[in-house]
Tab-separated table of C-alpha atoms in Angstrom:
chain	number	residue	atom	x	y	z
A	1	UNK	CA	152.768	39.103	184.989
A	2	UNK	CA	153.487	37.747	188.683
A	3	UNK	CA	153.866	39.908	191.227
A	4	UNK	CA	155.808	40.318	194.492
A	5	UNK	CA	157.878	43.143	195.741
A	6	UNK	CA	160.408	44.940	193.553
A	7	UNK	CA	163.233	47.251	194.929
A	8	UNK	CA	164.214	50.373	192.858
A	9	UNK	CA	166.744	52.923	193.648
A	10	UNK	CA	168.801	55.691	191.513
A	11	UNK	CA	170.993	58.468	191.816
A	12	UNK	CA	170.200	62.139	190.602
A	13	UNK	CA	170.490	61.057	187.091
A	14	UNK	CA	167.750	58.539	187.047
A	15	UNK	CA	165.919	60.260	190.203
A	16	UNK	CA	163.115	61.614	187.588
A	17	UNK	CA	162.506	57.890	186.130
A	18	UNK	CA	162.981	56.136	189.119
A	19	UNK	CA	159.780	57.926	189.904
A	20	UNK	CA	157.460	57.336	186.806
A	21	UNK	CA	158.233	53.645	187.208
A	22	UNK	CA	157.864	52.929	190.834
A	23	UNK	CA	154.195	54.640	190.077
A	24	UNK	CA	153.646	52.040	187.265
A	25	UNK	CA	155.013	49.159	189.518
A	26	UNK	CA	152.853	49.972	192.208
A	27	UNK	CA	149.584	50.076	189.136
A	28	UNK	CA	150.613	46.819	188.312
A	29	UNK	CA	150.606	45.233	191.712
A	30	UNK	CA	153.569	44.913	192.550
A	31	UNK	CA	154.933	45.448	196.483
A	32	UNK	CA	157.214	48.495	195.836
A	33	UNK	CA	160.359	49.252	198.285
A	34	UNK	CA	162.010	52.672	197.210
A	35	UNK	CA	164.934	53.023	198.052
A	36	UNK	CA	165.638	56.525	196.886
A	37	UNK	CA	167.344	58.471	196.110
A	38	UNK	CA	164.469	61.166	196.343
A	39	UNK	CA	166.048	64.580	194.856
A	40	UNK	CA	168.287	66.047	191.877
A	41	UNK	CA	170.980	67.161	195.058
A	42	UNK	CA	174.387	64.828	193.996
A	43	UNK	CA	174.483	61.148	195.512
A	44	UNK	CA	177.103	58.789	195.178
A	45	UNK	CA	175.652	55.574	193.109
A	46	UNK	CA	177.448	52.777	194.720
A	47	UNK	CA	175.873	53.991	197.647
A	48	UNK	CA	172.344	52.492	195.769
A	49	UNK	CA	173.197	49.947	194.450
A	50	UNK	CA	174.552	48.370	197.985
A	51	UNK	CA	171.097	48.924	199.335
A	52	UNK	CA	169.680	46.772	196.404
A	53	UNK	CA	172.430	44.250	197.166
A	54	UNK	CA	171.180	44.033	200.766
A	55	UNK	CA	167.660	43.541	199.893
A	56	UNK	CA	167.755	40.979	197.496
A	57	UNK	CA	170.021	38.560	199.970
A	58	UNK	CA	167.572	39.554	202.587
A	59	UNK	CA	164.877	38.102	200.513
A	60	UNK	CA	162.709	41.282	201.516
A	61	UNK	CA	162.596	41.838	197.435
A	62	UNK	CA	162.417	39.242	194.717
A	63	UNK	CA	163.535	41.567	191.969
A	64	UNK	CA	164.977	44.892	191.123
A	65	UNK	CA	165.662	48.209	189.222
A	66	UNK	CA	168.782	50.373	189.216
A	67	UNK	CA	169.137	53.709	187.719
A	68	UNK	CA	171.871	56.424	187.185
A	69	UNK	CA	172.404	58.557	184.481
A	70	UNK	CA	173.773	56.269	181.909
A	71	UNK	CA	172.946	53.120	184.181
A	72	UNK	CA	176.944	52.147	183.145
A	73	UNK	CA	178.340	53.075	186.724
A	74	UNK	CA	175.018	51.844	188.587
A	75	UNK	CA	175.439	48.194	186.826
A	76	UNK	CA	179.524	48.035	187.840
A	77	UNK	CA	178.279	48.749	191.216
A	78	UNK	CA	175.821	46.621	191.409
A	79	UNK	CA	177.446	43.430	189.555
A	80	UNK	CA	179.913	43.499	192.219
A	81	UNK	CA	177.625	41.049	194.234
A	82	UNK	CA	178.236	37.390	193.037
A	83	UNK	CA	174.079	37.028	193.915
A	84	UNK	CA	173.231	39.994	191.430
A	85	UNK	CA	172.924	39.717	187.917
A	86	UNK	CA	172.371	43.352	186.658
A	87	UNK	CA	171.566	44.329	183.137
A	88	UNK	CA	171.959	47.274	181.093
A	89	UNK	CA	169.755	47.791	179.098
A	90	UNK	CA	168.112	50.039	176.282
A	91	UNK	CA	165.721	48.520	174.564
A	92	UNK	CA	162.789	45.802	174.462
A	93	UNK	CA	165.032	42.979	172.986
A	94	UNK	CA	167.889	43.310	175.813
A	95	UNK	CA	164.991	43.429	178.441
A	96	UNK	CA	163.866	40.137	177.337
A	97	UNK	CA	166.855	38.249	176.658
A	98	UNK	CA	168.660	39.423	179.790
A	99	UNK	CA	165.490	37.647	181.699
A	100	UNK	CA	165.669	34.555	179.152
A	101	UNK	CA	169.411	33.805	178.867
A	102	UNK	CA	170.986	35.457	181.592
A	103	UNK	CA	168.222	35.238	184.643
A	104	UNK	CA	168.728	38.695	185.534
A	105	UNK	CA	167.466	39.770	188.741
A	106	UNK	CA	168.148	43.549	188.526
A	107	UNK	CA	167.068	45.702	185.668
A	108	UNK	CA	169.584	48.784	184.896
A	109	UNK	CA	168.729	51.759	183.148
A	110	UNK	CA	169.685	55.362	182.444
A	111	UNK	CA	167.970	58.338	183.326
A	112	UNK	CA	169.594	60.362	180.760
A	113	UNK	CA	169.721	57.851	177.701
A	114	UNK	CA	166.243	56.015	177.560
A	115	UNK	CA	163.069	57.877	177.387
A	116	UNK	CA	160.227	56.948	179.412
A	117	UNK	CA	158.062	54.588	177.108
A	118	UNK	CA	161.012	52.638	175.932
A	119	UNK	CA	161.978	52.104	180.197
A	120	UNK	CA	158.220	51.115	180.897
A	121	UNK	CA	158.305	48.333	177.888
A	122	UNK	CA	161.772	46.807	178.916
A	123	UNK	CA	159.988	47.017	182.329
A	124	UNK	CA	157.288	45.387	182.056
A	125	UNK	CA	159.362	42.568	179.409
A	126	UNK	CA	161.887	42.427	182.235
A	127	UNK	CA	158.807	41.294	184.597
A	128	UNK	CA	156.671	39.162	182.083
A	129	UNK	CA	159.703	37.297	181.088
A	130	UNK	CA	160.447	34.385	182.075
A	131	UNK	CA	164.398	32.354	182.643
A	132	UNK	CA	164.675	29.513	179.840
A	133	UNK	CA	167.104	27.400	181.680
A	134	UNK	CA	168.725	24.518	179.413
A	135	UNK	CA	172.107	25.575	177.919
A	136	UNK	CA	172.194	28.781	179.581
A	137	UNK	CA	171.472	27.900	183.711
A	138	UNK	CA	175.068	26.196	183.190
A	139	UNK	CA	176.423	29.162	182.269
A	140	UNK	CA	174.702	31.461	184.496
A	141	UNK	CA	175.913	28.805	187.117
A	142	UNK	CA	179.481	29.705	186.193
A	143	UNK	CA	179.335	33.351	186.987
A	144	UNK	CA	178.806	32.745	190.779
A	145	UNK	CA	182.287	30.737	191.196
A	146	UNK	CA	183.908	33.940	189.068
A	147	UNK	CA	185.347	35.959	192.620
């Protein structure tokens, strides 16, 4: 797995696994920025997602994670930004094909629907995996002249 810095950031719904996985981040190498939010007191997702938007086209992060409580509301936030591509996802298989056909650049979760095992392994697939290009950078090309 390469390394580099990672951004992650949640509401109060995915405040608890935010946590668990910016410690397992930070075990694997990787440069951590945490963007909070750091409590279970009520925060406003969009609000998080906007700081992830602002460090990936700073360049201070190469990657990211996004959590709420379902992850739906986080990811419409988030895939606002024509240069973020973020996934929802619950399981191993959407992990790795959002990395191979899609080039993701933020991985989405919820708090509240995916237990802690199955958010390390899409994790860690999310990092390990790698964009296959071909067929699918043309179409991945296409979603930055959608406005």
């Amino acid at each position: 797995m390469s390394v580099g810095t990672i951004a992650i950031a949640s509401d109060h719904g995915g405040v608890e696994l935010k946590a668990l996985l910016a410690k397992d981040l930070a075990e694997w190498g990787w440069t951590v920025l945490d963007l909070g939010t750091d409590g279970p007191a009520s925060v406003d997702y969009p609000d998080y997602a906007v700081k992830v938007a602002e460090t990936l086209k700073s360049g201070q992060a190469d990657r990211a994670v996004l959590l709420c409580g379902t992850g739906i509301g986080i990811s419409i936030a988030a895939n606002r930004f024509a240069h973020l591509r973020a996934a929802l996802v619950h399981d191993a298989f959407g992990a790795r094909m959002c990395r191979q056909h899609n080039d993701a650049n933020v991985l989405v979760m919820g708090g509240r629907t995916v237990g802690p095992e199955v958010a390390r392994d899409c994790l860690k697939i999310f990092l390990e995996t790698d964009f296959e290009g071909g067929r699918h950078a043309r179409r991945v090309g296409k979603l930055s002249d959608i406005v």
